[in-house]
CSV table of C-alpha atoms in Angstrom, one decimal:
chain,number,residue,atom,x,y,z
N,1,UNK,CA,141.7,52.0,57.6
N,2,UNK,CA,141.6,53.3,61.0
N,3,UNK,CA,143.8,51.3,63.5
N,4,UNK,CA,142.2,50.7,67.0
N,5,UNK,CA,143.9,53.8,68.7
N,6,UNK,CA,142.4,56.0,66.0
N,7,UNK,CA,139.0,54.5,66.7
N,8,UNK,CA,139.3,55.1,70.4
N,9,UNK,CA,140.0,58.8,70.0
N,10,UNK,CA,137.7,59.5,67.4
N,11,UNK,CA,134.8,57.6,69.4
N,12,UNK,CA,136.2,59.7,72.7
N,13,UNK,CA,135.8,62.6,70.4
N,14,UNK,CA,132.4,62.5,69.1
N,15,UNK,CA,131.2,61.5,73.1
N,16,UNK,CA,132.9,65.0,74.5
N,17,UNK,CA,131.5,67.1,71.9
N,18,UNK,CA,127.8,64.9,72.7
N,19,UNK,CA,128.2,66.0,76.3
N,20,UNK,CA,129.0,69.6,75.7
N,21,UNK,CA,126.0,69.9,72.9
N,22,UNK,CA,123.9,67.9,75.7
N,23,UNK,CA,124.9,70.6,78.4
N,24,UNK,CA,124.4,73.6,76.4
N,25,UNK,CA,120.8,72.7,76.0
N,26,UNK,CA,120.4,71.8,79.1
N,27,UNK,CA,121.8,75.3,80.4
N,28,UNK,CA,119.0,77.0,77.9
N,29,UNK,CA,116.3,74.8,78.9
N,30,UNK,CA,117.0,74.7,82.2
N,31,UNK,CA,118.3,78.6,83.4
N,32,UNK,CA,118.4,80.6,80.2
N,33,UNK,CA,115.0,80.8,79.5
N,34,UNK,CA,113.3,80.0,82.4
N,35,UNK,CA,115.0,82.4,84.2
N,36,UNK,CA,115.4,85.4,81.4
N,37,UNK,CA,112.9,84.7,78.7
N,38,UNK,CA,110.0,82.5,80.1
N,39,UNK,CA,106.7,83.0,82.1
N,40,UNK,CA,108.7,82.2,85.6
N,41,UNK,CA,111.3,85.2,84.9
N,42,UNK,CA,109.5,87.4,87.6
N,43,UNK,CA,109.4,84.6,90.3
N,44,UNK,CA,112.3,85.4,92.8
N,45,UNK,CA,115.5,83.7,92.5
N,46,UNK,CA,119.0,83.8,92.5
N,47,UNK,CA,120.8,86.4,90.2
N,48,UNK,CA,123.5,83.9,88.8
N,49,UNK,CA,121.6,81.2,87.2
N,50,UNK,CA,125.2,79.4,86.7
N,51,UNK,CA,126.2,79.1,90.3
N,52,UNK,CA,122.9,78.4,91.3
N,53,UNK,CA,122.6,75.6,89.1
N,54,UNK,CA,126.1,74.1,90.7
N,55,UNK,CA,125.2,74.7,94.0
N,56,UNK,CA,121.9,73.6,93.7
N,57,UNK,CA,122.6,70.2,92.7
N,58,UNK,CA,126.0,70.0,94.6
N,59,UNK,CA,124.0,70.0,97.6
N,60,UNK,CA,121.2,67.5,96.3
N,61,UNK,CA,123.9,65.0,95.9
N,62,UNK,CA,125.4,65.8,99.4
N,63,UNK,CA,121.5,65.3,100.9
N,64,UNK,CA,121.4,68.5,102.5
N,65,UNK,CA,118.4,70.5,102.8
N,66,UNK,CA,120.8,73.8,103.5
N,67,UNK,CA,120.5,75.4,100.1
N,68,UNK,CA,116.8,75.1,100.0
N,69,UNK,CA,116.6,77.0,103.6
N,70,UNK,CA,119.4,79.4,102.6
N,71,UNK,CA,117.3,80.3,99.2
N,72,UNK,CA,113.9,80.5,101.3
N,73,UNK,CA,115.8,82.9,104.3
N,74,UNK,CA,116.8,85.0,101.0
N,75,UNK,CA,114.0,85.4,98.3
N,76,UNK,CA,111.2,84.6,100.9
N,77,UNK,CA,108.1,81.6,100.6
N,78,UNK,CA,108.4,80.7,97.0
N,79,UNK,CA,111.5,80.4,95.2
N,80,UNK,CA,112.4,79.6,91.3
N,81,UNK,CA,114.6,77.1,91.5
N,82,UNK,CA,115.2,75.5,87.6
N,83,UNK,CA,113.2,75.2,84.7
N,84,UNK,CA,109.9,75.0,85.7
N,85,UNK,CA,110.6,74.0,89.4
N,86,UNK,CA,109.5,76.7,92.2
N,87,UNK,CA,110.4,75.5,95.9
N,88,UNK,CA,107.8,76.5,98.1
N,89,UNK,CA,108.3,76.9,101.7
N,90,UNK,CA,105.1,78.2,103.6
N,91,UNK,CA,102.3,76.0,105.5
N,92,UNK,CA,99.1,77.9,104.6
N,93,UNK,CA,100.5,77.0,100.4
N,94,UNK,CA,101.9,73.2,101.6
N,95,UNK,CA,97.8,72.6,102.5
N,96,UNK,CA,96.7,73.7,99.3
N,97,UNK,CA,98.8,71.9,97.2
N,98,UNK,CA,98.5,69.0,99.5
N,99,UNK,CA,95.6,67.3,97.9
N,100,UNK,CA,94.0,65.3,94.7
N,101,UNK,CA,94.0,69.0,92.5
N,102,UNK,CA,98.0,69.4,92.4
N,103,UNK,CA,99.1,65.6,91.0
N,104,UNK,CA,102.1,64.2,92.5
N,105,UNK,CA,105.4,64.5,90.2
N,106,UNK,CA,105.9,62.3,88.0
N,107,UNK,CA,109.3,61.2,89.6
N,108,UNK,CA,106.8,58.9,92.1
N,109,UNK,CA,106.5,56.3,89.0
N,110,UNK,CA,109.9,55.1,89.2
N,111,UNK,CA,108.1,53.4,92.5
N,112,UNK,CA,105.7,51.6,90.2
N,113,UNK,CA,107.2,47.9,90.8
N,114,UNK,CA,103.9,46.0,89.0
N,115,UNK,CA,102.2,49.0,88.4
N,116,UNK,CA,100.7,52.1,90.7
N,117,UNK,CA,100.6,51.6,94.5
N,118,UNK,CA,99.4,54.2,97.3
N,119,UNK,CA,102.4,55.9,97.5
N,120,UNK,CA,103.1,56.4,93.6
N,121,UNK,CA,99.4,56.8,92.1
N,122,UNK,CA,98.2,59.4,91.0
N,123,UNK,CA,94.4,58.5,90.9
N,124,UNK,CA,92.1,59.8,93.7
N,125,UNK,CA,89.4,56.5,93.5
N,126,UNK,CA,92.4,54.2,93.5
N,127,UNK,CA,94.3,55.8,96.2
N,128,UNK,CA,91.3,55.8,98.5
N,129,UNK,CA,90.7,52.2,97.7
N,130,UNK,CA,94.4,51.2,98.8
N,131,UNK,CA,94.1,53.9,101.5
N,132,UNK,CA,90.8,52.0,103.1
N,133,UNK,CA,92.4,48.6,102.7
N,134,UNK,CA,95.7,49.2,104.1
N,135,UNK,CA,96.2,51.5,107.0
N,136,UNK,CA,93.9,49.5,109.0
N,137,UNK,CA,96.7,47.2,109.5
N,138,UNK,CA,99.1,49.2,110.7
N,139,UNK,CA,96.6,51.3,113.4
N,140,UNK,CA,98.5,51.7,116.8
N,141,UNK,CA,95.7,49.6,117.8
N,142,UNK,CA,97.1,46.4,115.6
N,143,UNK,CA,100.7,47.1,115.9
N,144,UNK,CA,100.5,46.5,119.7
N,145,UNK,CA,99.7,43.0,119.6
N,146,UNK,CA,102.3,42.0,117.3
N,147,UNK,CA,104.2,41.4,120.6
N,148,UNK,CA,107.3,39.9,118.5
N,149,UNK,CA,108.2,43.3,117.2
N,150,UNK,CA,109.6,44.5,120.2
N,151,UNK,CA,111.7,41.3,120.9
N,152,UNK,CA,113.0,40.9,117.4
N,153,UNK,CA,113.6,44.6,117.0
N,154,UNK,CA,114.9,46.5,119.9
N,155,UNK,CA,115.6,43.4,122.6
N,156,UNK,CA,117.8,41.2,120.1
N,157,UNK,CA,120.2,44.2,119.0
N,158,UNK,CA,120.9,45.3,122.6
N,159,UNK,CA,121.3,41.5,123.2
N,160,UNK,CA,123.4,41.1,120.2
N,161,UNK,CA,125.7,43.7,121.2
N,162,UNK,CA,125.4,42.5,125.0
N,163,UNK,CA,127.0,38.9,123.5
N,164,UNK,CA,129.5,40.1,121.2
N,165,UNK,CA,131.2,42.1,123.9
N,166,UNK,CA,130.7,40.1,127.1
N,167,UNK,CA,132.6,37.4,124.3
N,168,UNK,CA,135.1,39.9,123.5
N,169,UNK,CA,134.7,40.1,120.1
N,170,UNK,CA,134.1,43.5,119.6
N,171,UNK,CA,133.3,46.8,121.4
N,172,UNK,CA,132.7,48.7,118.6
N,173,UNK,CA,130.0,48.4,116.3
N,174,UNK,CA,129.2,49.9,113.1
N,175,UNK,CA,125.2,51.4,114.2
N,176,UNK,CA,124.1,52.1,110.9
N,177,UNK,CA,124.4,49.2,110.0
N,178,UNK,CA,122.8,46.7,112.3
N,179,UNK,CA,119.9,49.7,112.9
N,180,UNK,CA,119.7,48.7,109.1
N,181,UNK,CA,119.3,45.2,110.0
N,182,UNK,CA,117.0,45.5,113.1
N,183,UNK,CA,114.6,47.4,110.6
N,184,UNK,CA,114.5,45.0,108.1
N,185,UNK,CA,114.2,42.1,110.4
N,186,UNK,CA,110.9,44.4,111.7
N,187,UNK,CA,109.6,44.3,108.4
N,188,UNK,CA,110.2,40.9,107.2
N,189,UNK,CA,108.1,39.9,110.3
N,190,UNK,CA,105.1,42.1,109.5
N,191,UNK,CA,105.3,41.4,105.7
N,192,UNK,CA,106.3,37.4,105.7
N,193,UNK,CA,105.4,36.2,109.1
N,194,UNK,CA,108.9,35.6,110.3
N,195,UNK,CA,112.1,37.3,110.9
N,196,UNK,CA,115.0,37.1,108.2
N,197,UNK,CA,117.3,37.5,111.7
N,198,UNK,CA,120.2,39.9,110.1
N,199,UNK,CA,121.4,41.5,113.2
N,200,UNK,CA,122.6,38.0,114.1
N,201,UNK,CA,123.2,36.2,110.7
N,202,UNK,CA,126.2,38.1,109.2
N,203,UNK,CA,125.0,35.6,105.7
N,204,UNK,CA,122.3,36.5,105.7
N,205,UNK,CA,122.6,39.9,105.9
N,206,UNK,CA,125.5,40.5,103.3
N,207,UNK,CA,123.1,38.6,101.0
N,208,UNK,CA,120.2,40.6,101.6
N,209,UNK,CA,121.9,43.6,101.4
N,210,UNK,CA,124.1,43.2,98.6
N,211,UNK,CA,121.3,42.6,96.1
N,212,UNK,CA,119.4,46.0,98.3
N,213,UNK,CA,122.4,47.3,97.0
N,214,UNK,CA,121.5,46.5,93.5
N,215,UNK,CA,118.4,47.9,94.2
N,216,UNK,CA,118.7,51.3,94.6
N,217,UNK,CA,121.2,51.1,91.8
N,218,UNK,CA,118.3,50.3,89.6
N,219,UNK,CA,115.7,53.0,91.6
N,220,UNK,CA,118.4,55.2,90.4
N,221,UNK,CA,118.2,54.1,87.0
N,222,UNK,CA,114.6,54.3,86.5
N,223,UNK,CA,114.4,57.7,87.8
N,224,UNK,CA,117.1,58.7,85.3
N,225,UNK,CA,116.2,56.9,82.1
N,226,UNK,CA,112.3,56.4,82.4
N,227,UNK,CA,112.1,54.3,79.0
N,228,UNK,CA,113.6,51.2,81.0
N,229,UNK,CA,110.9,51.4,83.5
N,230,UNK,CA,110.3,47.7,83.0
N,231,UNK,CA,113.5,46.3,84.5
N,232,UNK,CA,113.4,43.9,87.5
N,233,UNK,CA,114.0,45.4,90.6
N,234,UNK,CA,116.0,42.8,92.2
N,235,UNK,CA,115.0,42.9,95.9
N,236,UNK,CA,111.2,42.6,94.5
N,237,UNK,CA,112.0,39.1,93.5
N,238,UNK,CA,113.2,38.2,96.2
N,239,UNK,CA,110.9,39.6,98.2
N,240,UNK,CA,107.9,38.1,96.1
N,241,UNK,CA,109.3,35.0,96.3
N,242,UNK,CA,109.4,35.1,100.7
N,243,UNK,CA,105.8,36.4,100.6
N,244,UNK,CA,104.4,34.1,98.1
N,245,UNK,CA,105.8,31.0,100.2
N,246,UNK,CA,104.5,32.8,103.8
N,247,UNK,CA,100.6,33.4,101.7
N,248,UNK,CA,100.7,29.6,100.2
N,249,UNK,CA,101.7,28.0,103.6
N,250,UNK,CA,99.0,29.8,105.3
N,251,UNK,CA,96.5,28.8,102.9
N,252,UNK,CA,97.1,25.1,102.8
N,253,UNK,CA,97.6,24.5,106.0
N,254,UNK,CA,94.2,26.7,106.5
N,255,UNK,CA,95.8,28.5,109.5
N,256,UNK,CA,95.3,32.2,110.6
N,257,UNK,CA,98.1,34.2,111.9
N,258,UNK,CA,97.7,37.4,114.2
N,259,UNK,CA,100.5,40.0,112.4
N,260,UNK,CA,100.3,42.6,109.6
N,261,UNK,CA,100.4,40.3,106.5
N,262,UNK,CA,97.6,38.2,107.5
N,263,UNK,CA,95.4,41.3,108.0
N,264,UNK,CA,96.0,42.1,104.5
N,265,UNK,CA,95.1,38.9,103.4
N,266,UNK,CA,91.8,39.2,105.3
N,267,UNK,CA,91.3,43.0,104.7
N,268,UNK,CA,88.0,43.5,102.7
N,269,UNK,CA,86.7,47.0,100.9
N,270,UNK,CA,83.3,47.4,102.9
N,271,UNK,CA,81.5,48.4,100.0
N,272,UNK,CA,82.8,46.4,96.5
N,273,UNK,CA,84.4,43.4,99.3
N,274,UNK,CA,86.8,43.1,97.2
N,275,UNK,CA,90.6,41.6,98.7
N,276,UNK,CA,93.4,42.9,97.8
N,277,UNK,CA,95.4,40.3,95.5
N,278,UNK,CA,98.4,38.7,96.1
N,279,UNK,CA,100.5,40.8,93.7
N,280,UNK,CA,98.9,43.8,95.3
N,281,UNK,CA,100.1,42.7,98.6
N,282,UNK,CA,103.7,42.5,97.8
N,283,UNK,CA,103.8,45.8,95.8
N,284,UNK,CA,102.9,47.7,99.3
N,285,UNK,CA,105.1,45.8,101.4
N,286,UNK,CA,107.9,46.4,99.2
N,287,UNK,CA,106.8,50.2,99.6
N,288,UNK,CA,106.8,49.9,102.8
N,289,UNK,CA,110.9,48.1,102.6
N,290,UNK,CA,112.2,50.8,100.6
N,291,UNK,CA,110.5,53.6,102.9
N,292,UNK,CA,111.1,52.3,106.2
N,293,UNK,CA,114.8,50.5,106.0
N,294,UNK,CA,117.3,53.2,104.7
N,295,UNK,CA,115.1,56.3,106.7
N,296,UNK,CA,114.9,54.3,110.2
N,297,UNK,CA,118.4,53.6,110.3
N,298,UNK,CA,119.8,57.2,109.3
N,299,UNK,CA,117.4,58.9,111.7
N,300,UNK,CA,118.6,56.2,114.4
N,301,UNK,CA,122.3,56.7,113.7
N,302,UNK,CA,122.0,61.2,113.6
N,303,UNK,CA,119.8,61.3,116.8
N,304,UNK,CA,122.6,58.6,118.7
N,305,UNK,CA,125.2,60.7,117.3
N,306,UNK,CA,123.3,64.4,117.8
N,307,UNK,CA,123.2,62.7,121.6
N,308,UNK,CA,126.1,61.3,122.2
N,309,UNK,CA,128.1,64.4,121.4
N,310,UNK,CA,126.0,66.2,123.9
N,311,UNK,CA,126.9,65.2,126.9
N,312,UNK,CA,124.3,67.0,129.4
N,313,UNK,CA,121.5,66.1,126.9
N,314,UNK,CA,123.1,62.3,126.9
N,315,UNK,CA,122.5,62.3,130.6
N,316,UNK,CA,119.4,64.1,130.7
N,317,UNK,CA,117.6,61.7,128.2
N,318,UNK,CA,119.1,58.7,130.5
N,319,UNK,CA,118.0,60.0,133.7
N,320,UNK,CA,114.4,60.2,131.8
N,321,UNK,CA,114.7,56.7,130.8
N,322,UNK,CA,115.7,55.0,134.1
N,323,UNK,CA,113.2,57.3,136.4
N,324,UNK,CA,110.3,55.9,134.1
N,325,UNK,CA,111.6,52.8,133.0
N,326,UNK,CA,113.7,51.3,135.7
N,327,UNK,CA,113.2,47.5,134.4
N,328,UNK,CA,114.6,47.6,131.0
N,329,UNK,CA,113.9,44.0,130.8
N,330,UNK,CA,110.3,44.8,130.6
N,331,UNK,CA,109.0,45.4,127.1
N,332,UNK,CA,108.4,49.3,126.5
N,333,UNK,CA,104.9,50.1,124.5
N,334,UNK,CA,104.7,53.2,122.3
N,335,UNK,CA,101.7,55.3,124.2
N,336,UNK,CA,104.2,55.1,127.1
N,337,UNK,CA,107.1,56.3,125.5
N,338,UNK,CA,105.3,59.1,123.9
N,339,UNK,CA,103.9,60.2,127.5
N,340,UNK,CA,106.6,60.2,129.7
N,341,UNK,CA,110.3,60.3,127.0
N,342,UNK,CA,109.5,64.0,126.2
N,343,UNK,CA,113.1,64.7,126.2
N,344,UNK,CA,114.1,61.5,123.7
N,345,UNK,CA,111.2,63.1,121.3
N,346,UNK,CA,112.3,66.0,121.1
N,347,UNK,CA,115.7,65.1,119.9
N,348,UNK,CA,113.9,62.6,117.7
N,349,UNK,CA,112.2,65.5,115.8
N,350,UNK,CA,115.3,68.0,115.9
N,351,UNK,CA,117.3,65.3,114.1
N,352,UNK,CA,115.2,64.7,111.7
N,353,UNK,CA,114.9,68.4,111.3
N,354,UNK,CA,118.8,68.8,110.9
N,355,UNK,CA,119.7,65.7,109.3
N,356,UNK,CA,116.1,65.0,107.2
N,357,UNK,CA,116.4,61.9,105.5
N,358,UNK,CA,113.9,62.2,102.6
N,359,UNK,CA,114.1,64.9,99.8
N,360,UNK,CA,110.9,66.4,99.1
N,361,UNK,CA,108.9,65.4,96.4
N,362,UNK,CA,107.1,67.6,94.4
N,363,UNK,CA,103.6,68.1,93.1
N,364,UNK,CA,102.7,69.5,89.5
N,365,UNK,CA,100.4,72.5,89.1
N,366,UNK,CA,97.4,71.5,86.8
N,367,UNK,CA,96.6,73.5,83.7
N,368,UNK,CA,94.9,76.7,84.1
N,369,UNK,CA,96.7,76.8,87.9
């Protein structure tokens, strides 16, 4: 009889040798014969499939796009990256892939929360029915007179970091952070009607974002394993539950709100006049969460950091701001910042050129090509 020890070692064991079978096969299915024996062995590439395959994903966890440059500087507009993954780089290619004939990847389903939404389907009809019902709402047009956004967003951080010093409690700030909660507090007020305030409740926000937390964790997951697709993403139900209470109060009480989620609620397909259902609703929103809350507040932090340690460009981007904008009191509209901050824009797009905060997702080259 095997005492526990034993056990222990034996099971320890049998998971090594597991691992080392599971990697060897990977290797072969992955480099050796894509790369030596298969159909993509003429597509350029790097020589030593085995470093490439390190460095390759040694970078993906680090985020940085610099392999993916350095191989398109080296082998030119189309590069064989692993298996049957080719990393294309070149605009005229981008456009024709860009459309209903190359399907997106089917890594875009781990975002299926209740089932497809316009980001994840696949389906031409359905994603031109979402398409139609959605972007409407979020037009320039509409997102001007939600006048709360500005307040809640931009006015109560400075304000928030305005009272914490002139109390002396702090002068320095994690910006990540509370950029993290001035997005979501942007969001919750499109999607539920009111602000969940994080940049001032410190409760709230180490609730929120300790089950967000969870969250990815499970994203993660999915992506990984794709048989336990049907586990609860955590922040959904929370979410859900916000949303479902902002739609019911509305209804009962029979009142009619000017923001985002009620034109949603109101938002009709002219030709079926169909609405888009309640479960519907939340899928996008929660789309709309998980794209906009981690990728505002990295893009924030790099461009105040890309700035900051730039002295003349610090200045020159404040001189910009006061000469235009001498009242800062005054609420700032988007058509005017885009007009006259030519200098703040420009950093805007080189950071998120340097520092880009999503990793591209790929499309899958139908049968036949």
């Amino acid at each position: 009889m095997l005492d526990y020890s034993s056990s222990m070692n034996l099971a320890f064991s049998l998971l090594l040798v597991l691992l080392i079978v599971y990697n060897i096969y990977r290797f072969y299915y992955w480099i050796i014969y894509p790369y030596y024996l298969g159909p993509y062995k003429n597509v350029p590439r790097v020589q030593n499939g085995l470093v490439h395959y390190m460095k390759l994903y040694y970078h993906r966890l680090l985020g940085s796009p610099n392999y993916y440059l350095q191989l398109s500087n080296d082998h030119g507009p189309v590069v064989h990256l692993v298996k049957n993954w080719v990393l294309v780089n070149d605009p005229i290619l981008k456009k024709l892939w860009s459309n209903y004939q190359f399907p997106k990847s089917y890594s875009y389903r781990v975002f299926n929360i209740y089932g497809p939404n316009i980001f994840s389907s696949f389906d031409k009809d359905f994603h031109n029915f979402r398409k139609k019902m959605i972007l409407p709402s979020f037009t320039k047009k509409n997102l001007k007179y939600n006048k709360d956004i500005y307040t809640i967003g931009s006015q109560n951080l400075v304000d928030m970091f305005k009272d914490k010093i002139s109390q002396g409690q702090s002068n320095i700030f994690d910006l990540y952070h509370y950029f993290e909660c001035s997005a979501l507090d942007v969001i919750t007020t499109l999607s539920i009607g009111h602000s969940l305030n994080t940049v001032r409740d410190e409760t709230m926000s180490k609730e929120f974002f300790k089950v967000w937390t969870h969250t990815q964790y499970v994203l993660f997951l999915k992506g990984l394993i794709p048989s336990i697709s049907t586990i609860n993403v955590p922040t959904v139900e929370r979410y859900k539950y916000l949303i479902e209470q902002s739609v019911k109060y509305r209804q009962s009480e029979n009142i009619q709100f000017d923001d985002t989620l009620q034109s949603l609620m109101d938002g009709q397909d002219p030709q079926t006049g169909e609405n888009l259902t309640l479960t519907e609703i939340i899928e996008e929103f929660f789309i709309i969460l998980y794209a906009g809350l981690d990728t505002t507040s990295n893009t924030m932090t790099w461009t105040l950091y890309e700035i900051l340690k730039n002295p003349k460009l610090y200045n020159l981007i404040k001189q910009e701001i006061l000469n235009n904008f001498p009242d800062l009191t005054k609420p700032i509209n988007l058509s005017d910042c885009e007009a006259k901050l030519v200098h703040l824009e420009a950093a805007i797009w080189e950071s998120l050129r340097m520092h880009s905060v999503v990793e591209t997702f790929a499309r899958r080259v139908p049968e036949g090509g």
